[in-house]
């Protein structure tokens, strides 16, 4: 077949809109087979999958990639894959690349591409090269690399490793139905690989729609996975020849991913274990093109705590939802690694620098990681406490909380002092270890920190008839203590105040003080509330109690 005919076909494909109906995709005929526990090693002997695994860095500079499809927003499973790639790169002084596989144009979700990179930056695992940041081997959007895939498809056809397929979608659907009716896995029957050259020329001349399929051959070489050990899947025995170039001129995953990994000089491919059985097929394509495959490592699945699959329908697994709920990114990274493997320790509270230093890929097991999101508040509490105790990071928390308070209570704040750095810092240090996110501090339960509470004489009278006396005692106590307020000392002082009442029990005294300070019936201890608010604000609130009592008794 002439090169000019091939080039003409490929150039025409690019003129067709990406949303044009595709005759067939490679997934129509892909069967599933289990990982074989015993496979042939390169030396020819039988080797168990649990044999010692290779963690080779022989590729020179370490370059890894995270290559999601912007057909949806980033979720926990994707974040975990990105995180392991990021950690691997930083552990070995390498580069972490974000590549967006947007060749399935009909399923693209508006805003998803930008959001994926936003979420990686929010999680503090930013790529070194990406569509946004650029880099030496861009573009980093597959839809902008179509010429490269076309050239590679041309090379495969010319070398006899690929061929044109003219089968209609109706015929392919019929093959699928017949296979299912017979209880078999649907697969393409490779009919068009047997067309003679003159038949192909004639069909091309007639302008018949077609795809390019890769010839699967028997005798797949074994490969050593970083995690699953030696593997080999005789794909030609269970699958039909896969489509590598669709009728709309866009490549399928199988072609685009190996072309990009080659030209982007990817040294290690770390991806989900669902791609393990496709790797033999990819290696066949590497060999057909005369390229050296990267080292592969397939990460075990991330599942719910009950062993069920994470589903995008769950909603709460999307990273944007965690960000919106005020979850600390450090806590999210910690819990997704804590439930898995690959680290020298498995403690809570690890920051990204600690995850990098403790990472050891040889410790990644093949067992699925069970994620218990019910534990996320505890992870968040620990990480928030760490940040509050770090002066520099606490400064960022103060600015964040200032913005949240202004947004939540802008019209209600009577005293602008509540927005001061010293005040907010004091609040954070008093509440550390008790809260899991800054957002908790702008909920109604903590509104007393930012706005003065409202309460009625009826609420006061329901607790005691000595409100005026108790209020006076508290104002005198604050005048005596001045600026030196401490929780432990105040606890003793409050007991002394309660002992100076005639008919009010200690419990009701505390309820009255809490009401005057916060307008609430529960919350932090009264002593902590007082330390947080400070002497000036405490006096103001008890003056209000006195005024309310005097008004009703006069």
XYZ file of C-alpha atoms in Angstrom:
554
model
C 0.000 0.000 0.000
C 1.423 3.419 -0.906
C 2.516 5.887 1.751
C 0.609 8.652 -0.030
C -2.686 6.775 0.354
C -2.033 6.273 4.054
C -1.152 9.909 4.603
C -4.247 11.009 2.701
C -6.461 8.809 4.901
C -4.928 10.083 8.121
C -5.116 13.737 7.077
C -8.787 13.335 6.188
C -9.530 11.921 9.614
C -8.411 15.171 11.246
C -10.963 17.137 9.281
C -13.810 15.149 10.786
C -15.321 16.620 13.911
C -14.383 14.870 17.143
C -18.021 14.332 18.003
C -18.731 12.327 14.876
C -20.174 8.890 15.587
C -17.342 6.419 16.146
C -17.805 3.075 14.432
C -16.219 1.153 17.244
C -14.016 1.649 20.216
C -11.437 -0.707 21.524
C -13.463 -1.404 24.659
C -16.211 -3.178 22.719
C -14.186 -6.338 22.463
C -11.966 -6.310 25.525
C -12.412 -9.334 27.727
C -11.238 -9.619 31.313
C -8.914 -12.302 32.628
C -7.570 -12.754 36.092
C -3.941 -12.165 36.944
C -2.084 -15.446 36.600
C -0.392 -16.486 39.786
C 2.422 -18.207 37.926
C 3.911 -16.769 34.753
C 6.978 -17.292 32.647
C 9.932 -15.181 33.681
C 12.304 -13.721 31.145
C 14.697 -16.528 31.820
C 12.095 -19.082 30.832
C 11.374 -20.569 34.265
C 8.159 -20.435 36.250
C 8.032 -17.634 38.758
C 5.401 -16.866 41.405
C 3.866 -13.417 41.361
C 4.853 -12.940 44.974
C 8.519 -13.249 44.056
C 10.845 -10.373 44.882
C 9.785 -7.341 42.919
C 11.950 -4.985 40.942
C 12.176 -1.311 41.900
C 14.556 -0.430 39.102
C 15.544 3.161 38.445
C 17.661 2.223 35.450
C 15.837 4.719 33.205
C 18.025 7.564 34.425
C 16.017 10.662 35.314
C 12.748 9.693 36.987
C 9.724 11.082 35.152
C 6.217 9.999 36.115
C 2.837 11.187 34.987
C -0.749 11.453 36.135
C -2.973 11.205 33.083
C -6.675 11.571 33.932
C -9.452 12.108 31.450
C -11.397 15.368 31.917
C -14.656 13.482 31.463
C -15.267 14.165 35.146
C -13.853 15.952 38.162
C -10.992 14.680 40.304
C -12.070 12.129 42.918
C -10.322 10.289 45.733
C -9.112 7.414 43.564
C -7.527 9.834 41.111
C -6.010 11.931 43.889
C -4.406 8.825 45.372
C -2.868 7.852 42.021
C -1.562 11.401 41.557
C -0.199 11.413 45.112
C 1.771 8.192 44.685
C 3.235 9.515 41.441
C 4.140 12.828 43.073
C 5.764 11.104 46.063
C 7.678 8.707 43.807
C 9.021 11.591 41.722
C 10.061 13.694 44.701
C 11.598 10.696 46.479
C 13.951 10.208 43.524
C 14.485 13.844 42.582
C 12.386 13.462 39.453
C 9.529 15.230 37.669
C 5.774 14.850 38.071
C 3.814 15.500 34.863
C 0.088 16.162 34.458
C -1.220 15.080 31.065
C -4.905 15.326 30.205
C -6.241 12.540 28.011
C -9.077 14.407 26.325
C -9.416 12.360 23.153
C -12.952 11.213 24.030
C -14.349 14.565 22.992
C -18.019 13.567 23.267
C -17.715 12.893 27.013
C -15.694 15.950 28.071
C -17.140 17.820 31.061
C -16.863 21.635 30.889
C -14.459 22.943 33.506
C -13.108 19.514 34.461
C -9.662 20.020 32.892
C -9.039 23.253 34.803
C -10.510 21.816 38.000
C -8.199 18.780 37.969
C -5.122 20.993 38.021
C -6.750 23.328 40.565
C -7.320 20.407 42.921
C -3.742 19.133 42.582
C -2.492 22.599 43.502
C -4.954 22.815 46.395
C -3.686 19.452 47.673
C -0.132 20.816 47.485
C 1.025 18.194 44.983
C 1.402 20.486 41.959
C 2.766 19.087 38.690
C 6.161 20.194 37.396
C 4.820 20.126 33.829
C 1.183 20.490 32.809
C -1.236 22.213 30.417
C -1.178 25.271 32.693
C 2.532 25.334 33.534
C 3.844 24.142 30.180
C 7.097 22.232 29.838
C 9.708 20.918 27.418
C 7.643 18.036 25.988
C 4.234 19.668 25.549
C 1.540 20.142 24.593
C 0.070 18.310 27.590
C -3.428 17.961 26.137
C -3.817 14.924 23.911
C -6.226 16.728 21.605
C -3.316 18.994 20.668
C -1.046 16.054 19.784
C -3.114 14.411 17.037
C -0.409 14.677 14.384
C 1.916 12.627 16.560
C -0.645 9.837 16.893
C -1.371 9.912 13.168
C 2.315 9.560 12.362
C 2.608 6.620 14.747
C -0.493 4.926 13.316
C 1.010 5.378 9.837
C 4.239 3.810 11.043
C 2.382 0.796 12.452
C 0.380 0.257 9.264
C 3.452 0.573 7.041
C 5.376 -1.915 9.156
C 2.532 -4.427 9.049
C 1.748 -4.191 12.770
C -1.622 -2.520 12.158
C -4.299 -2.574 9.484
C -7.458 -0.859 8.319
C -10.770 -2.250 9.543
C -13.905 -1.496 7.529
C -16.398 -3.461 9.651
C -19.609 -1.552 10.229
C -20.989 -0.795 13.661
C -23.917 -3.080 12.832
C -21.589 -6.030 12.198
C -19.638 -5.378 15.393
C -22.843 -5.195 17.414
C -23.986 -8.485 15.892
C -20.680 -10.125 16.856
C -21.155 -8.904 20.394
C -24.727 -10.200 20.670
C -23.804 -13.621 19.275
C -20.938 -13.956 21.740
C -23.129 -13.017 24.696
C -25.837 -15.411 23.529
C -23.237 -18.190 23.489
C -21.983 -17.241 26.956
C -18.663 -15.996 25.609
C -16.727 -12.776 26.103
C -17.338 -10.454 23.125
C -14.300 -9.969 20.911
C -13.550 -8.816 17.387
C -12.935 -11.723 15.001
C -10.022 -9.998 13.207
C -11.785 -10.302 9.885
C -10.160 -7.289 8.251
C -6.599 -8.290 9.074
C -6.951 -10.865 6.267
C -7.946 -8.398 3.531
C -5.646 -8.363 0.519
C -3.844 -5.137 -0.403
C -5.996 -4.559 -3.487
C -9.171 -4.989 -1.389
C -7.947 -2.352 1.065
C -7.076 0.032 -1.788
C -10.499 -0.430 -3.331
C -12.345 0.266 -0.054
C -10.224 3.322 0.639
C -10.885 4.611 -2.856
C -14.620 4.278 -2.219
C -14.256 6.356 0.938
C -15.634 3.679 3.271
C -15.476 4.564 6.977
C -12.689 2.719 8.788
C -10.499 2.502 11.856
C -6.962 1.268 12.423
C -6.471 -1.899 14.474
C -3.256 -3.194 16.015
C -2.274 -6.805 15.291
C -2.043 -8.753 18.533
C 0.537 -11.519 18.327
C 1.070 -14.601 20.464
C 4.187 -14.980 22.557
C 3.916 -11.957 24.821
C 7.033 -11.293 26.848
C 6.725 -11.223 30.631
C 7.225 -7.937 32.444
C 8.146 -7.262 36.036
C 5.679 -4.998 37.764
C 6.934 -2.927 40.700
C 4.024 -4.145 42.822
C 2.558 -7.320 41.299
C 5.856 -8.922 40.286
C 6.197 -10.969 37.109
C 3.163 -10.838 34.828
C 2.177 -11.838 31.334
C -1.210 -11.907 29.644
C -1.655 -13.678 26.319
C -4.006 -11.029 25.021
C -4.190 -12.522 21.511
C -5.894 -15.585 22.994
C -8.679 -13.676 24.690
C -9.090 -10.434 22.733
C -9.614 -9.338 19.190
C -7.233 -6.847 17.611
C -7.829 -3.501 19.370
C -8.676 -0.224 17.675
C -5.821 2.258 17.975
C -7.161 5.013 15.683
C -10.871 5.718 15.603
C -12.906 6.759 12.585
C -13.059 10.338 13.880
C -9.267 10.672 13.643
C -8.720 10.477 17.388
C -6.557 7.755 18.941
C -7.761 5.322 21.562
C -6.180 5.158 25.002
C -3.926 2.263 24.032
C -2.147 4.185 21.279
C -2.172 7.671 22.775
C -0.842 6.633 26.151
C 2.204 4.757 24.826
C 2.996 7.485 22.281
C 2.839 10.177 24.949
C 4.772 8.158 27.522
C 7.506 7.593 24.929
C 7.826 11.171 23.700
C 7.443 12.613 27.194
C 10.274 10.333 28.334
C 8.206 8.754 31.103
C 10.449 6.398 33.067
C 7.875 4.839 35.400
C 4.137 4.351 34.880
C 2.269 4.148 38.199
C -1.424 3.608 37.587
C -4.412 1.663 38.910
C -4.363 -2.129 38.905
C -7.320 -2.181 36.503
C -4.755 -1.515 33.752
C -2.552 -4.466 34.670
C -4.056 -6.846 32.106
C -3.650 -4.240 29.343
C 0.065 -3.849 29.944
C 1.085 -6.859 27.852
C -0.821 -5.315 24.948
C 0.987 -2.037 25.481
C 4.356 -3.762 25.563
C 3.524 -5.429 22.221
C 2.941 -1.966 20.793
C 6.178 -0.618 22.251
C 8.089 -3.477 20.634
C 6.296 -2.999 17.303
C 7.478 0.607 17.293
C 10.999 -0.274 18.392
C 10.633 1.633 21.661
C 11.790 0.776 25.180
C 8.812 0.410 27.568
C 8.886 2.243 30.897
C 8.868 0.401 34.209
C 5.309 -0.360 35.278
C 3.783 -0.320 38.749
C 0.084 -1.002 39.244
C -1.440 0.382 42.419
C -4.052 -1.708 44.255
C -7.601 -0.393 44.222
C -8.934 2.125 46.718
C -12.245 0.806 48.083
C -14.829 1.792 50.654
C -14.335 0.364 54.142
C -16.881 -2.382 53.381
C -14.920 -3.471 50.301
C -17.302 -1.916 47.780
C -16.017 0.222 44.939
C -15.751 3.971 45.267
C -18.452 5.347 43.032
C -18.648 8.774 41.442
C -22.345 8.624 42.308
C -21.374 8.913 45.976
C -20.768 12.624 45.389
C -18.653 13.064 48.480
C -15.630 11.377 46.884
C -14.933 14.384 44.650
C -12.043 16.526 45.858
C -14.003 19.734 45.295
C -16.554 18.597 47.890
C -13.806 18.095 50.494
C -12.396 21.522 49.695
C -15.855 23.079 49.978
C -16.392 21.399 53.366
C -13.190 22.888 54.733
C -11.229 19.620 54.914
C -7.490 20.195 55.170
C -5.673 18.825 52.104
C -2.944 17.422 54.379
C -5.557 15.339 56.176
C -6.930 14.022 52.894
C -3.474 12.964 51.688
C -2.742 11.389 55.063
C -5.889 9.266 55.215
C -5.554 8.026 51.617
C -2.019 6.781 52.311
C -2.721 5.597 55.853
C -5.309 3.086 54.640
C -2.911 1.664 52.063
C 0.711 0.607 51.994
C 4.117 1.693 50.709
C 5.489 3.482 53.766
C 7.854 2.581 56.581
C 5.280 3.641 59.197
C 1.522 3.912 59.321
C 0.921 6.652 61.858
C -1.589 9.470 61.670
C -0.540 13.059 61.208
C 2.081 12.692 58.453
C 2.765 15.732 56.299
C 3.774 15.513 52.641
C 7.509 15.820 53.407
C 7.206 12.914 55.834
C 5.247 10.852 53.308
C 8.051 11.409 50.798
C 10.828 10.462 53.234
C 8.976 7.359 54.460
C 7.897 6.140 51.006
C 9.180 2.735 49.894
C 7.516 1.275 46.765
C 8.689 -2.238 47.666
C 6.311 -2.051 50.633
C 3.214 -1.507 48.480
C 1.094 -4.646 48.743
C -1.316 -6.047 46.183
C -4.205 -5.868 48.642
C -6.884 -3.267 48.032
C -6.822 -0.265 50.367
C -9.996 0.131 52.450
C -10.818 3.788 53.034
C -12.809 4.688 56.153
C -13.949 8.280 55.660
C -15.569 8.229 59.104
C -12.027 8.699 60.422
C -11.405 11.825 58.334
C -12.452 14.258 61.121
C -9.818 12.721 63.408
C -7.132 13.088 60.727
C -8.267 16.678 60.175
C -8.197 17.437 63.906
C -4.601 16.230 64.181
C -3.398 18.156 61.136
C -5.222 21.336 62.166
C -3.607 21.159 65.604
C -0.175 20.756 63.986
C -0.754 23.813 61.843
C -1.967 25.924 64.760
C 1.185 25.016 66.696
C 3.397 26.069 63.789
C 3.740 29.867 63.891
C 4.110 30.378 60.131
C 1.280 28.062 59.150
C -0.912 29.451 61.918
C -0.572 32.837 60.252
C -2.197 31.446 57.107
C -5.004 29.956 59.215
C -5.620 33.347 60.844
C -5.998 35.055 57.464
C -8.289 32.271 56.251
C -10.487 32.498 59.342
C -10.609 36.297 59.142
C -12.094 35.998 55.670
C -14.616 33.363 56.755
C -15.751 35.433 59.751
C -16.223 38.533 57.617
C -18.207 36.570 55.074
C -20.426 34.894 57.676
C -20.989 37.762 60.130
C -20.091 40.999 58.311
C -23.356 42.777 59.127
C -23.549 41.558 62.734
C -20.071 42.263 64.094
C -20.244 45.016 66.725
C -16.573 45.039 67.703
C -13.956 44.925 64.914
C -11.429 43.669 67.460
C -12.689 40.140 66.759
C -10.938 40.341 63.370
C -7.547 41.183 64.895
C -4.744 38.684 64.444
C -4.048 38.372 68.190
C -7.664 37.623 69.001
C -8.096 34.988 66.297
C -4.756 33.401 67.207
C -5.911 33.111 70.814
C -9.178 31.480 69.702
C -7.301 28.965 67.545
C -4.942 27.953 70.325
C -7.813 27.496 72.774
C -9.791 25.343 70.345
C -6.917 23.264 68.914
C -7.510 19.586 69.460
C -11.270 20.184 69.586
C -12.068 21.244 66.019
C -11.466 19.519 62.675
C -11.808 22.529 60.389
C -11.862 26.305 60.504
C -15.410 26.228 59.163
C -16.587 24.897 62.522
C -15.614 28.227 64.110
C -18.133 30.145 61.995
C -21.052 27.821 62.786
C -23.815 28.983 65.188
C -22.171 27.106 68.065
C -19.234 29.525 67.942
C -21.063 32.689 66.917
C -20.465 34.178 70.399
C -16.794 34.588 69.430
C -17.699 37.100 66.721
C -21.038 38.692 67.669
C -22.594 39.553 71.004
C -25.371 37.158 71.963
C -29.036 37.896 72.586
C -30.939 36.453 75.534
C -34.124 37.341 77.429
C -34.981 38.042 81.046
C -37.231 34.967 80.971
C -34.209 32.781 80.197
C -32.320 34.389 83.071
C -35.211 34.119 85.528
C -35.613 30.419 84.714
C -32.138 29.848 86.148
C -31.884 32.131 89.176
C -33.277 35.145 91.000
C -29.708 36.242 91.842
C -28.616 37.248 88.337
C -27.782 40.825 89.340
C -25.676 39.640 92.285
C -23.840 37.038 90.177
C -23.203 39.580 87.414
C -21.695 42.026 89.900
C -19.435 39.301 91.321
C -18.182 38.456 87.833
C -17.410 42.081 86.949
C -15.479 42.463 90.196
C -13.582 39.227 89.464
C -12.525 40.484 86.023
C -11.380 43.800 87.476
C -9.222 41.927 89.982
C -7.726 39.547 87.421
C -7.144 42.189 84.755
C -5.522 40.849 81.581
C -4.137 37.772 83.321
C -6.850 35.232 82.520
C -6.065 31.528 82.539
C -8.479 28.604 82.243
C -7.214 26.666 85.286
C -7.264 29.655 87.613
C -10.667 30.814 86.384
C -12.163 27.385 87.109
C -11.304 27.918 90.753
C -12.561 31.493 90.695
C -15.911 30.425 89.271
C -16.428 27.927 92.071
C -15.739 30.721 94.554
C -18.334 32.921 92.849
C -20.932 30.146 93.053
C -20.267 29.759 96.789
C -21.190 33.422 97.325
C -24.764 32.897 96.148
C -27.594 32.188 98.565
C -29.994 29.943 96.662
C -28.417 29.204 93.293
C -26.671 25.889 92.702
C -23.227 25.784 91.038
C -24.750 24.102 87.974
C -27.248 26.955 87.492
C -24.574 29.581 88.054
C -22.567 28.052 85.195
C -25.673 27.981 82.983
C -26.271 31.660 83.689
C -22.668 32.616 82.918
C -22.743 30.590 79.705
C -25.997 32.276 78.683
C -24.587 35.750 79.307
C -21.350 35.036 77.481
C -22.673 33.053 74.506
C -26.457 32.882 74.498
C -26.030 29.093 74.309
C -26.755 26.162 76.577
C -23.657 24.192 75.639
C -20.193 24.648 74.185
C -16.658 25.102 75.538
C -16.202 25.567 79.261
C -17.171 28.939 80.744
C -13.537 29.515 81.730
C -12.358 28.942 78.157
C -15.041 31.260 76.802
C -13.802 33.961 79.150
C -10.156 33.554 78.153
C -11.116 33.667 74.484
C -13.286 36.780 74.767
C -10.890 38.726 76.978
C -11.642 40.960 80.008
C -13.075 43.948 78.121
C -15.641 41.903 76.216
C -16.516 39.801 79.286
C -17.272 42.964 81.271
C -19.409 44.298 78.432
C -21.507 41.122 78.345
C -22.016 40.972 82.106
C -22.939 44.675 82.121
C -25.709 43.680 79.722
C -26.838 41.020 82.205
C -26.930 43.607 84.998
C -28.858 46.093 82.872
C -31.408 43.443 81.879
C -31.915 42.414 85.510
C -32.196 46.007 86.756
C -34.741 46.874 84.080
C -37.005 43.999 85.063
C -36.775 44.575 88.819
C -37.250 48.347 88.777
